[in-house]
Structure formats: C-alpha cells, structure tokens
Coordinates of C-alpha atoms in Angstrom, one line a residue:
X1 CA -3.7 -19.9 -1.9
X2 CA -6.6 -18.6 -0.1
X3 CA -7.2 -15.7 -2.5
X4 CA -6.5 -17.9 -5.4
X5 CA -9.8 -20.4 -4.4
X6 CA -11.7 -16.9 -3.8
X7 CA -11.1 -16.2 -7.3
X8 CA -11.7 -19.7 -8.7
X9 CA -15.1 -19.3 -6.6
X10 CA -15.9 -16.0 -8.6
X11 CA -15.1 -17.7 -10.9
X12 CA -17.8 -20.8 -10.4
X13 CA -20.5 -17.8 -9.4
X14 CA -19.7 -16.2 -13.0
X15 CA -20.3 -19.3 -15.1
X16 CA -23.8 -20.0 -13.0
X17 CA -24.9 -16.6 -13.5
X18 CA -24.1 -16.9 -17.2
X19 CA -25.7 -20.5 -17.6
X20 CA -28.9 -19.6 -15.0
X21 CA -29.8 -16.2 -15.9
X22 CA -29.3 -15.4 -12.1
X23 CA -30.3 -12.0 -10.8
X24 CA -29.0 -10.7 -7.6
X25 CA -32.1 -9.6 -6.8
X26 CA -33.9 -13.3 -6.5
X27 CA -31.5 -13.9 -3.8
X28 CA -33.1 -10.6 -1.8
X29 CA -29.4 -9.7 -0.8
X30 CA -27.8 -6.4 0.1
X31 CA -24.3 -5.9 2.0
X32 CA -23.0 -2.9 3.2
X33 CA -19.4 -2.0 2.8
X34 CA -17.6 -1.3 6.0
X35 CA -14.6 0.3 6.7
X36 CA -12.3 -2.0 8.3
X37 CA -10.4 0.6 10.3
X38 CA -13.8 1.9 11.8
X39 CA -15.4 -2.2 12.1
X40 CA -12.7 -4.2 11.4
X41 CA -12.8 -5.5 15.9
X42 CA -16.5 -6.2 15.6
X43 CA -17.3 -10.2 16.1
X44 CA -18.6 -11.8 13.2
X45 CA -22.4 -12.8 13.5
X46 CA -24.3 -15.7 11.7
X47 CA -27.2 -13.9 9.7
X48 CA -30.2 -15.8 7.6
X49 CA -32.2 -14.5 5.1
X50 CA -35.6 -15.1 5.9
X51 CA -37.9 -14.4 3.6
X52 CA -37.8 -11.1 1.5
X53 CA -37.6 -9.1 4.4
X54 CA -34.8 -10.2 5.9
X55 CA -31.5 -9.4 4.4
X56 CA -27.6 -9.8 5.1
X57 CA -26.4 -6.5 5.8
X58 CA -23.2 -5.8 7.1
X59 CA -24.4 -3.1 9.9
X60 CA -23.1 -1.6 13.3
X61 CA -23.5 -4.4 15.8
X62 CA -22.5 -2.2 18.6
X63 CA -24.6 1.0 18.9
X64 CA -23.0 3.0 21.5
X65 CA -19.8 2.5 19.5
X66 CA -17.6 5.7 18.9
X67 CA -17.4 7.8 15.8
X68 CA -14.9 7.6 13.4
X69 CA -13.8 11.3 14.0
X70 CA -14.0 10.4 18.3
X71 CA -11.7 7.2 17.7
X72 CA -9.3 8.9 15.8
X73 CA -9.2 11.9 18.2
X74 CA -8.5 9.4 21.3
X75 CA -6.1 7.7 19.4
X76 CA -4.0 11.3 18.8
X77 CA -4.8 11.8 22.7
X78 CA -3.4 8.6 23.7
X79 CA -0.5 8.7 21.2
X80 CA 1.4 5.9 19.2
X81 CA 1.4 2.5 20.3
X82 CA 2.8 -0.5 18.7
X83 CA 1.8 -4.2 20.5
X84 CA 4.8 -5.8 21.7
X85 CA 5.2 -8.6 19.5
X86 CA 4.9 -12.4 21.6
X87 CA 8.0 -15.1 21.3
X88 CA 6.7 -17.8 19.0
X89 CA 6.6 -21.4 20.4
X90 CA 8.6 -23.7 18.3
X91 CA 6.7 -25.5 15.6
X92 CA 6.0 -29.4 15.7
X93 CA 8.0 -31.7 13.2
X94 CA 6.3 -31.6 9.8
X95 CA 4.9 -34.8 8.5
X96 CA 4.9 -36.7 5.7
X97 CA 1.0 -35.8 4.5
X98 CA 1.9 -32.4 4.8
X99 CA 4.8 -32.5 2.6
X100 CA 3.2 -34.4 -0.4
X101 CA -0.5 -31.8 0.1
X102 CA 2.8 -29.0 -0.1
X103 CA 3.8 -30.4 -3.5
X104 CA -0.1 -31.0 -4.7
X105 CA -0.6 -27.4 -4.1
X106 CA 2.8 -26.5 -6.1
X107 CA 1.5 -28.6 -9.1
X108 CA -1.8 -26.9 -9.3
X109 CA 0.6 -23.3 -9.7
X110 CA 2.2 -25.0 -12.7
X111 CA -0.7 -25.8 -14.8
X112 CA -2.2 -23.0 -17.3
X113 CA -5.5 -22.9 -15.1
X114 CA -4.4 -21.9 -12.0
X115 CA -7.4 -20.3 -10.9
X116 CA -9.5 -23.2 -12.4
X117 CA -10.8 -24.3 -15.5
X118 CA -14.1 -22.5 -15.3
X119 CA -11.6 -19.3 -14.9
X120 CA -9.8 -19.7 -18.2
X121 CA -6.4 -19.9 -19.1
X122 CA -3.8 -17.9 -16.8
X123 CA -0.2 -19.5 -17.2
X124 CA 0.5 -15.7 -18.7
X125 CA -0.7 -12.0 -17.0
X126 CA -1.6 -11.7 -20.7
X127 CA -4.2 -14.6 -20.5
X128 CA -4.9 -13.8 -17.2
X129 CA -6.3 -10.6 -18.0
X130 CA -8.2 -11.7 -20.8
X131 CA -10.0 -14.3 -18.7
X132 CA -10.7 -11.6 -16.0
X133 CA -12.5 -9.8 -19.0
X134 CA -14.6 -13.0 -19.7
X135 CA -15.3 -13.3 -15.8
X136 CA -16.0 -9.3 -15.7
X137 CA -18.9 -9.5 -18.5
X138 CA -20.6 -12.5 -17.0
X139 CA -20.9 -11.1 -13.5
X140 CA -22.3 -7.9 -14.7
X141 CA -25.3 -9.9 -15.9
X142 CA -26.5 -10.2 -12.6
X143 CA -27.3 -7.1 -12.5
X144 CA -28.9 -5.6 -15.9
X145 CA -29.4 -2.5 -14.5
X146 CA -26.1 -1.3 -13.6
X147 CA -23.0 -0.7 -15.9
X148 CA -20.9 -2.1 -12.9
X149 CA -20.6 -5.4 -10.9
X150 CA -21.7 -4.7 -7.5
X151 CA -20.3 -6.4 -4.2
X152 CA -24.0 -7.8 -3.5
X153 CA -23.4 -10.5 -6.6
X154 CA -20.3 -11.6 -5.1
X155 CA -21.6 -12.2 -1.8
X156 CA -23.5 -14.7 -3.0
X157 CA -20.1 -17.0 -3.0
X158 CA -20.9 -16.7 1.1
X159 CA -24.0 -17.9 1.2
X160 CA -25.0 -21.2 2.6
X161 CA -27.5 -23.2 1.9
X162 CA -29.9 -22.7 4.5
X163 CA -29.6 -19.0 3.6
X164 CA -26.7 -17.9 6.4
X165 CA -24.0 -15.5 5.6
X166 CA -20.6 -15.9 6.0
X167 CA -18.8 -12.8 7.6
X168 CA -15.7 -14.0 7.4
X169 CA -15.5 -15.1 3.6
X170 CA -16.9 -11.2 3.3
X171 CA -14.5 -9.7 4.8
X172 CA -11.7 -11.5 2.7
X173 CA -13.9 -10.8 -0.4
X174 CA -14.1 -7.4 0.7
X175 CA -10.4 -7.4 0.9
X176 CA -9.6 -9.2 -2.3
X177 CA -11.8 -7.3 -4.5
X178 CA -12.1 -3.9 -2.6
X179 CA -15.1 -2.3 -4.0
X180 CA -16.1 1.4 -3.2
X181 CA -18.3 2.9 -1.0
X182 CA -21.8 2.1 -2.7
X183 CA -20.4 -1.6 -3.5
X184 CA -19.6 -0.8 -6.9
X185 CA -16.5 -2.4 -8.2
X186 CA -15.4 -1.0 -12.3
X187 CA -13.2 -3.3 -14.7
X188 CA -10.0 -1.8 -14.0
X189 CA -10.3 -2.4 -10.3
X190 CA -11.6 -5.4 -11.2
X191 CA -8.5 -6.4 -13.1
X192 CA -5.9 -4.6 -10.7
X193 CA -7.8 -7.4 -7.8
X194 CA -6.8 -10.7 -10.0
X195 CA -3.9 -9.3 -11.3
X196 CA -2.6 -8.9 -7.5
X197 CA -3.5 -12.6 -6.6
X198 CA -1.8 -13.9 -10.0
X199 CA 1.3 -11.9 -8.9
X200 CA 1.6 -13.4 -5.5
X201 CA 0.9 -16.6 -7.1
X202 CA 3.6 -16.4 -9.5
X203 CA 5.9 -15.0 -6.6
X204 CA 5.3 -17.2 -4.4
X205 CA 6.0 -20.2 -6.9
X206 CA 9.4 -18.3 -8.0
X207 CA 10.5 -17.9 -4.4
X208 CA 9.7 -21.8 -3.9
X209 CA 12.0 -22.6 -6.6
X210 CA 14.9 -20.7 -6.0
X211 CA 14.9 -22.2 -1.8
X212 CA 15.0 -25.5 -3.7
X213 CA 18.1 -24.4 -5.5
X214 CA 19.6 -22.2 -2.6
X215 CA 18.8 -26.0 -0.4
X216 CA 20.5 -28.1 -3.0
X217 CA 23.5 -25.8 -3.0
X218 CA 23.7 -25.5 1.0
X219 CA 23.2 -29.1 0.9
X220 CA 26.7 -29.9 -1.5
X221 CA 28.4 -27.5 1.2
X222 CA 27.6 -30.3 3.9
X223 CA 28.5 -32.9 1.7
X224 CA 31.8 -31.2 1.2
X225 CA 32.4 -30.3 4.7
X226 CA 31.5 -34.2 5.8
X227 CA 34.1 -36.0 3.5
X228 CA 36.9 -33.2 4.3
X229 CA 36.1 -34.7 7.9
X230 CA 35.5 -38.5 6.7
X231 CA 39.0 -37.9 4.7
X232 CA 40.9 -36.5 8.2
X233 CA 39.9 -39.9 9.9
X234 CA 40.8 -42.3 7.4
X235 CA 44.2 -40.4 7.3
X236 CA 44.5 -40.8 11.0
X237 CA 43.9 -44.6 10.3
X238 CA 46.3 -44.7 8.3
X239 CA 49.0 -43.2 10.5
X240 CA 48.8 -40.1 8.6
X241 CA 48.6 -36.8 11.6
X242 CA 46.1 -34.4 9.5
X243 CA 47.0 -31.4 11.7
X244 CA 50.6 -31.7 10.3
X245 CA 49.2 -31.4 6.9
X246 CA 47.1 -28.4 7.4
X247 CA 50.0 -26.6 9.2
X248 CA 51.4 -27.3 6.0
X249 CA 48.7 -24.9 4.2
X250 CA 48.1 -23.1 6.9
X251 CA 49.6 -19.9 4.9
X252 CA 47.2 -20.7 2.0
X253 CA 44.6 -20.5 4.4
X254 CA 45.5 -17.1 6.2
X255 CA 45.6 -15.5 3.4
X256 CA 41.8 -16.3 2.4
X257 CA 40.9 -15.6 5.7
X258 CA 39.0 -11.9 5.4
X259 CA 37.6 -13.7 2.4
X260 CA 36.0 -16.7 3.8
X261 CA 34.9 -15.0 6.7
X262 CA 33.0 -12.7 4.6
X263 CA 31.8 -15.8 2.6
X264 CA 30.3 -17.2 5.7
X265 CA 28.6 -13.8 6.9
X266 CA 26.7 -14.2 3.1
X267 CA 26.0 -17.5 3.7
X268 CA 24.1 -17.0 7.2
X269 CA 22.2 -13.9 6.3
X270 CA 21.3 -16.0 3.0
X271 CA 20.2 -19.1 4.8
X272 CA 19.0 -17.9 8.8
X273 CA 18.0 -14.4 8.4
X274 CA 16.5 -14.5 4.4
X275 CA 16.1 -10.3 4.5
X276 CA 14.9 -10.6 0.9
X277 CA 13.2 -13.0 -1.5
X278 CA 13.2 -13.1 -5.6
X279 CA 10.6 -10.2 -6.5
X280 CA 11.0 -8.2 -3.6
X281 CA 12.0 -5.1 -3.8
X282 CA 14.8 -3.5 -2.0
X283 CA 17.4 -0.6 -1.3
X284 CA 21.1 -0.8 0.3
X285 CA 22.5 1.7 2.6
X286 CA 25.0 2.2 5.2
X287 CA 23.7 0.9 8.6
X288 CA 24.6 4.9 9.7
X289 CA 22.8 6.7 6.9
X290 CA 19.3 8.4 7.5
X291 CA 16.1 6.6 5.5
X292 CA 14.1 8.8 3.1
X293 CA 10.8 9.4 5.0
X294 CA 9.3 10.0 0.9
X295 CA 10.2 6.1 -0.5
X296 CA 14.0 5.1 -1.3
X297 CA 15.2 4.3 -4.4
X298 CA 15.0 0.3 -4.5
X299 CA 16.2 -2.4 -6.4
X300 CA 14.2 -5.8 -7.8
X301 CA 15.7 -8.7 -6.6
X302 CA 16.1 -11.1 -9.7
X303 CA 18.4 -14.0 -8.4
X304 CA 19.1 -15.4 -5.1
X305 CA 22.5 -17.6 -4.6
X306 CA 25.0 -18.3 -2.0
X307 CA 27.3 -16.1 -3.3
X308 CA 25.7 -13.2 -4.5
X309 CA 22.5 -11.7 -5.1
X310 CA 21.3 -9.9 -8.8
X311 CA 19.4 -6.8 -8.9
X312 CA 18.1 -4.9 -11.3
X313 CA 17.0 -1.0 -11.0
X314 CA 14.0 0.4 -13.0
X315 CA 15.9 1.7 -15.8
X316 CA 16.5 -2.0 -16.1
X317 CA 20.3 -1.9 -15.2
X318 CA 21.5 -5.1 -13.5
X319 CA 23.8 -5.1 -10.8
X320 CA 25.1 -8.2 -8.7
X321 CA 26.7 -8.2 -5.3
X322 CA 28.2 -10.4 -2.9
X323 CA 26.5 -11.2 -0.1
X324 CA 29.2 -11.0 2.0
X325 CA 29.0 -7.4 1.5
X326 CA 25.1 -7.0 1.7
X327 CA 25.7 -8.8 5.3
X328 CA 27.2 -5.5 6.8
X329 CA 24.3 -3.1 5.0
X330 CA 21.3 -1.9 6.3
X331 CA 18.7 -3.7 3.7
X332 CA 15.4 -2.0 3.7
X333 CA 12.6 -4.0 2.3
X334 CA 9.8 -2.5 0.9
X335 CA 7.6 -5.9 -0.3
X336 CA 7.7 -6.5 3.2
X337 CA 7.1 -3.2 4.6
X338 CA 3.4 -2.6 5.7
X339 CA 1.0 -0.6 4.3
X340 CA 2.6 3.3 3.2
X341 CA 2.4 6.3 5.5
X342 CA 2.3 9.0 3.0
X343 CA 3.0 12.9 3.9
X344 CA 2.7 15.6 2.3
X345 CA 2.4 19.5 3.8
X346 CA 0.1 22.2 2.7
X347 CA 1.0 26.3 3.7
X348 CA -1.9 28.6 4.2
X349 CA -1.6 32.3 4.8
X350 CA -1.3 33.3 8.0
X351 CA -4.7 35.2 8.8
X352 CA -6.7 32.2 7.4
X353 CA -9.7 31.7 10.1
X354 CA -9.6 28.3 12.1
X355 CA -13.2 27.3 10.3
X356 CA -11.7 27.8 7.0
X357 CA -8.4 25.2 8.2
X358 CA -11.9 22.9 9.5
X359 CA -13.6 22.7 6.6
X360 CA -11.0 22.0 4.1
X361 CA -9.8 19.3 7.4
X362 CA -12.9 17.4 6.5
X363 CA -13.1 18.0 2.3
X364 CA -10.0 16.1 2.2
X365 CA -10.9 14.0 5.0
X366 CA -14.1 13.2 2.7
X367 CA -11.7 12.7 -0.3
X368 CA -9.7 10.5 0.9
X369 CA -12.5 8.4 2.2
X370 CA -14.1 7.8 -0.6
X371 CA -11.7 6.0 -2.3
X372 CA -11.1 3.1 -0.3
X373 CA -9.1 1.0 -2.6
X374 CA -6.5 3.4 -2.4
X375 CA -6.1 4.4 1.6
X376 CA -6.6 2.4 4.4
X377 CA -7.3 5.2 6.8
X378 CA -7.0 9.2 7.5
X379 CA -4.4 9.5 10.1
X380 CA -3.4 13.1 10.8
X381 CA -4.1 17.2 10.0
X382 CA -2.3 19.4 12.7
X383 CA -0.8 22.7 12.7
X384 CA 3.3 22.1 12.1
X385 CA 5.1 25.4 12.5
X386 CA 4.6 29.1 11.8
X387 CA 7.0 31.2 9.0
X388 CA 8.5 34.7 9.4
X389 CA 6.5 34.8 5.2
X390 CA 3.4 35.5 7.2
X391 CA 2.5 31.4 6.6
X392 CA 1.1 28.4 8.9
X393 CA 2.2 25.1 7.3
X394 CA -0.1 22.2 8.3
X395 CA 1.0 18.3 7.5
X396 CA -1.2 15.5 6.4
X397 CA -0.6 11.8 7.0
X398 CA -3.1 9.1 5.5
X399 CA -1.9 5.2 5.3
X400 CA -2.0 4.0 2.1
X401 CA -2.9 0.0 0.9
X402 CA 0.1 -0.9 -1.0
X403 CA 3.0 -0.8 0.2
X404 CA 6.3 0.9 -0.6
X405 CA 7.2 -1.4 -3.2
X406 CA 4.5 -0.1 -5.7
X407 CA 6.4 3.3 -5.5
X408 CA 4.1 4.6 -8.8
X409 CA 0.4 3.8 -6.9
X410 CA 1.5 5.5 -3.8
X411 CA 2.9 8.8 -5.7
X412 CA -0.2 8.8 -8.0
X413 CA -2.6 8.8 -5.1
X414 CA -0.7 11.8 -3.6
X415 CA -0.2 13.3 -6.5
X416 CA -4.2 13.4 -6.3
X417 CA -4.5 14.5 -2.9
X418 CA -2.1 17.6 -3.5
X419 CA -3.8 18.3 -6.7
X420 CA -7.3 18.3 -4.8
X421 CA -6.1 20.4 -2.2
X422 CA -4.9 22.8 -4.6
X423 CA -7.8 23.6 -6.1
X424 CA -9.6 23.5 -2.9
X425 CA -7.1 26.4 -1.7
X426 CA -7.7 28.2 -5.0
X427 CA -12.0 27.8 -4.7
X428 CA -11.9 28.8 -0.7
X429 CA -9.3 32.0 -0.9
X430 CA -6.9 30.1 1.1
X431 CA -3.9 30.0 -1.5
X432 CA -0.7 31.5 -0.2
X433 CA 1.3 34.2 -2.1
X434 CA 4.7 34.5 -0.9
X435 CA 5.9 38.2 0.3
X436 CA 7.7 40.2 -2.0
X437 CA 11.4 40.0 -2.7
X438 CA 13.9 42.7 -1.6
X439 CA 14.4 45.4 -4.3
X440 CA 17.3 46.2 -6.2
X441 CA 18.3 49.8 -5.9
X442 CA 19.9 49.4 -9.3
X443 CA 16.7 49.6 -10.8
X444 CA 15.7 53.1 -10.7
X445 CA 18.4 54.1 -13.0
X446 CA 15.8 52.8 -15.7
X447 CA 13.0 54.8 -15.5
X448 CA 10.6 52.2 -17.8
X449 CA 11.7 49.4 -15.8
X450 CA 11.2 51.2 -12.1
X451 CA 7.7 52.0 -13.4
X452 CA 6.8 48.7 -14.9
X453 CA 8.0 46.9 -11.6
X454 CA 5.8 49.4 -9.3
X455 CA 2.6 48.6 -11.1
X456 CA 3.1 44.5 -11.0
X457 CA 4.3 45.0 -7.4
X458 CA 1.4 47.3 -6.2
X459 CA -1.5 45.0 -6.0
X460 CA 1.1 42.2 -3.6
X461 CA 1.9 44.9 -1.4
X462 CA -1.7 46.2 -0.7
X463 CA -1.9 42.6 0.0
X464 CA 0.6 42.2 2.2
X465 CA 0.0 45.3 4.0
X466 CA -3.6 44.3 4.8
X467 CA -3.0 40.9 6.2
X468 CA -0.3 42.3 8.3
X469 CA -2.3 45.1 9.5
X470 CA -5.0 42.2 10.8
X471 CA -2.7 39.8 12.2
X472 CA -1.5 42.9 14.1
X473 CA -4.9 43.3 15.5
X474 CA -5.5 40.0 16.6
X475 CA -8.7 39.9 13.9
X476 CA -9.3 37.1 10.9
X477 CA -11.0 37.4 7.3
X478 CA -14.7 37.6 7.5
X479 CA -16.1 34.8 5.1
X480 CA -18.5 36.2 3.9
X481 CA -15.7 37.8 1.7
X482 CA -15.3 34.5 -0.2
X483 CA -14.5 34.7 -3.9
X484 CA -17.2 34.3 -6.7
X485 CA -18.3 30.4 -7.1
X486 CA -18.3 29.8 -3.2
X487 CA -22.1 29.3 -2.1
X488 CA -22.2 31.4 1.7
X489 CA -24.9 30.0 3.5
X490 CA -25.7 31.4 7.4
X491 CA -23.2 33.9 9.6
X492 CA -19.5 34.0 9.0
X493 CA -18.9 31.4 12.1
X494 CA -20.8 28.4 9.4
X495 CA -20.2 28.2 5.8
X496 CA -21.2 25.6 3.0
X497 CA -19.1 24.9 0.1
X498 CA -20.1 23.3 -3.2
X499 CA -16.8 21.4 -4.6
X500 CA -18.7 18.7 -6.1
X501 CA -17.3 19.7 -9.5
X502 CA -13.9 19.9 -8.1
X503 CA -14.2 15.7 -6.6
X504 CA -16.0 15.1 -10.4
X505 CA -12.3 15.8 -11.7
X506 CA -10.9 12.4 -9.8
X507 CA -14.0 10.8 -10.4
X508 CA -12.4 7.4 -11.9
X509 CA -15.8 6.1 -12.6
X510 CA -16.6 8.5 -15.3

C-alpha cells in the first residue's frame, strides 16, 4: 500500500506540473542517486533549501568512509555472514478499528482508480499502462530540456513546506522508480515501476480472497468436527455408548486411514506453514534431490484449496495436486526468494597477463554498475581452476533485483553480461581457442584432404606452440602487442582501452 500512495502522489505532482507550468528548476533542487549497497547504513539527515544556493543533495555524510572496491574486498576477507534471525514476540489481539481500516483499504483495491483518480483508470494492466503514459508526458514537462523525466522532479513529492527534504520518502522513491546513474528515468522503466506496484496490488488482493475462502472452508471443518462431538453426547444422554458404535465402523475407518492422514498433513501445511500463495511461483522436488544453482523450472500457482493446489507451467499446462502429497516435497519458492545471485564463468588463455584479467575485472565491474535497475551489487571475480587446454576459468557473481520468479529479466541481464564480455575478450586479445584435436591417421591415405587439413591446422599450432613455449618460461604477452582498435597508452605494466562503442551496443537509452 505504501508504493501504491507513492504512485498516487506522482501522480498529484503530474497533474500540478501540467496545470502550473512548474519547472524543476524554480524549486533550485538537485539529488544525487546513491547506491544503496555503498549508502544504504548512512542515517537520514533533515536538509532545507535555503535560498538558491542551498540545495538537497543526497551526498556522502561520512568522509572517511571506505570505497566501494575496499568494502567489498573486506567483505571477501571476512567471508559470508548471514545475521541470525531474532524469535518474534507474539503479537497483541487485533482490534476492532483495525479490522474495519483492513477492509477500507481492501475496497479502495476494488475500485477502477486504485492509484487515485488524478492517476486514471487502472482496474486493467491495459488501462494501467495507458494512464502511466498520460502520467509519463506530464512529468516530462518539468523539464523542457530533456527527452527524459529526471529523479529531481520527483523529489519534489518529498519536500515540505518549509523547504526540508525528506530522506526517507527518497529512498522509497528511489526504490520504487529506480532511475539510473545521472537520475534519468525512460518510459519503459517508467512503465516496468507502476506495472510492478499494480502487480503486487492485484496479488495481494487475490491472495486476500482466496484466505477468505480457504477460512470459510477450515471453518465448515470445525463446524463438522463440533456436532460429530455435540451428536456423541446427546447419544450418551440418551443411553446410547458412542464407542460401541464406532467399533462398529471401526473397519471403515482403518481402511481410510493412510488417506486421512495424508489429508491432515495437506491440511496443516495449507493452513500453519502457507509455503505458497496464488501468484507465486514455484517448483516440487524430492526433499533428497540437488537444486539447480541456474533457476528451476517452476510452476504458477493458480488455486489454493484444502485439498489440492492448481498449477500451471509456462506452456500454459495445468496440473493439480494434492496437498497431501506436496506436504512430503521439498517446495522451492521463488516469489519469495530474495533478490538473484546470478553466475556465469568466463575461460581465458592461459598466458593472459594479470593486468589484462584487471582491467576487464573493472570494465565489467563498470557495466554492471551502470545499470542499476537491473543489479543490486557486484559480488565476486576470482580465479576458479586451471585446465590441462592451456585455460584459467574465472567466475563472476553479481546479485540481481528481481528475484527468481522473473526467470526472463534475470536470463536477459546475463545474457548481456556474457555478450559484453565477449566482445571485450574479442577487442583485448583475450579470447580462448581451444587446442587442437587428436589426428586421425586415416587421413593421409587422401592426399587432398591431408593437405587441406595441414594448412587450416598450421596457423593453431604456431599458436599453440608459442604460448606453450612462454608458459614454459615463466614470461606473459607484452601489451603492447594488442590487436588493431586497442588505444596503448604508457609501458606495458598500464594500458587504456576505449570500449565506449562496445557499452553503446547495450545502451537502452538510445
């Protein structure tokens, strides 16, 4: 609901922009995106503007703190750590005002302006998206000069009236909206910031629902186990022994023993342990079987009951189990998962020098910085293992924002990592040619086709020889010996690269 009166807010700043002709620039405002990972401990501070001087940055309060690259260095020196997560205490009775403000807020997710009427309608993603358009075009007159909205005319929904900023509101603007590095934020991204509230909306409205059905179902169960036990005592009043009458279906019983007991296994992990909720997304295994460390296949949960659960795959085939049966599975949920750790692993040749390995280190480092509404943070480069093929492998580990249930985001972000550090292996010499294969003798019978494969096979064992007769002698590749398009600048020890046409290829702004 928060994020859903941060949009209805942008919402309000959009229609006063429209109607006022406000400029972002009367307001003498400029904020500075930070990274949360790097700033998200620092305190919040209460800032005024002051005149035209003073402005409502978002700067480093602390100026002996650390470096990114020095943090994440301790952190690999200290190694993982996880905070022990404290017992809750037990929560006080609810009461009767917060019930009915509980329903209030339910019927405001009903109506077809969810995010306000100043929003537009929303009751559909359809609409929703329209009216994000609408909301898009206003905001961007703010600021005439720019073909994008820029985070600066947001942050005016955090300003008070006696001219202080609100850090906190920033921070969940920042993390609503996400806008890049210079405070730019496109229409698409834009779009993909609203859609994700309306989702949860809808969701969470969805999953509200089907408690009320799984309550009303739980609650007939009571109702039938309290009259089986009103019915034993008026039988006993009536000089009637009960017990004699169930040893009387006592074999009935037996025999739907396994079955009820698998009933009531459902019917607690449905109603105490609630693994899963309608739109999450999900995949069954054995409670002995190993988990994917790329993303399991998994499941949308459609339907929640007592007795079973329906599911449907991405190919749209529906399945529906008992959930009995899910009780005894290993469920992994991946709406609730946190945000992705993605891997990936890159081979270099083996006489690659150590300041080569550096500098593509920080180009990626750089890439994946720079787009901070996909990853969170830049976790790990480090040397893996070494290959009798004359290769080092190295492994790379970034945490992305969504998480594993928005399988197709977290593959397309890779997919432009590996692509990037391709063409970065290709632009610095570093790409690895795997060793020649064993010959078959067979071959020379056929004079044409002996000759044909000596002359494709020549130039990769020169190669091969070469780099073996360096790692032999303990000596690396000068750089100075960089192919054509690689600008050398200073000894072989320092060396400058120009890939800015290479990061204009993922450019999204373009």
């Amino acid at each position: 609901m928060k994020k859903a009166i941060l949009v209805s807010e942008v919402a309000n700043l959009a229609n006063e922009v429209k109607t006022y002709e406000l400029r972002t620039s009367d307001f003498g405002l400029h904020t500075e995106i930070y990274n949360e990972e790097e700033e998200g401990d620092k305190p919040p501070s209460s800032r005024k503007l002051n005149g035209s001087q003073s402005q409502g940055v978002l700067t480093a309060m602390d100026i002996a703190a650390l470096a990114s690259e020095q943090k994440i260095r301790i952190a690999e020196l200290l190694g993982e750590w996880e905070e022990p997560e404290l017992a809750q205490s037990e929560e006080e009775a609810v009461d009767i005002g917060s019930i009915i403000q509980f329903r209030q807020s339910l019927s405001y997710l009903n109506t077809q302006f969810p995010f306000g009427v100043l929003f537009g309608p929303a009751d559909t993603r359809e609409k929703c998206v329209r009216s994000t358009e609408t909301i898009y075009k206003q905001l961007k007159l703010a600021t005439p000069s720019s073909d994008f909205v820029v985070f600066d005319t947001l942050a005016l929904t955090a300003l008070h009236q006696d001219g202080a900023l609100d850090d906190h509101k920033l921070r969940e603007m920042i993390k609503v909206f996400r806008p890049d590095r210079d405070g730019k934020i496109n229409l698409l991204d834009f779009c993909k910031s609203v859609d994700a509230v309306y989702k949860e909306l809808r969701l969470f409205r969805a999953s509200v629902a089907n408690s009320a059905r799984v309550d009303r179902s739980f609650e007939k169960i009571i109702n039938f186990a309290f009259y089986l036990i009103l019915g034993c005592f008026s039988l006993a009043i009536l000089g009637i022994d009960p017990l004699a009458l169930f040893a009387a279906i006592s074999g009935f019983i037996l025999g739907f023993a396994p079955r009820f007991t698998q009933y009531f296994e459902g019917l607690l992990m449905i109603l105490i342990t609630k693994p899963y909720d309608i739109g999450d997304k999900i995949q069954v295994a054995p409670v002995t079987s190993d988990s994917s460390g790329t993303g399991s296949p998994y499941w949308l949960v459609k339907d929640v009951g007592l007795y079973h659960t329906t599911y449907m795959f991405w190919t749209q085939e529906t399945a529906t189990c008992p959930n009995g049966t899910l009780a005894n599975t290993r469920i992994i949920n991946a709406s609730r998962s946190p945000q992705a750790i993605m891997i990936t692993m890159f081979k270099f040749p083996i006489d690659t020098p150590y300041n080569k390995i550096e500098i593509f280190k920080a180009t990626v480092e750089k890439f994946v910085k720079a787009r901070p509404r996909e990853w969170l943070s830049f976790l790990a480069f480090r040397l893996m293992t070494f290959f009798a093929e004359l290769t080092v492998e190295y492994v790379f580990v970034a945490q992305h924002r969504e998480n594993w249930a928005n399988v197709g985001a977290l593959k397309n972000s890779l997919a432009d990592v590996s692509y990037f550090s391709l063409e970065l292996t290709k632009r610095m010499g570093m790409r690895y040619v795997a060793p020649p294969l064993p010959i078959n003798l067979n071959m020379m019978g056929n004079d044409a086709s002996w000759s044909m494969l000596q002359r494709q096979m020549a130039p990769d064992v020169n190669n091969q020889s070469d780099r073996l007769s360096q790692a032999g002698m303990g000596s690396s590749l000068s750089m100075g010996n960089a192919p054509s398009g690689l600008a050398p600048a200073g000894n072989n020890d320092t060396q400058e690269y120009d890939f800015s046409d290479i990061e204009a290829m993922f450019d999204k702004n373009q």
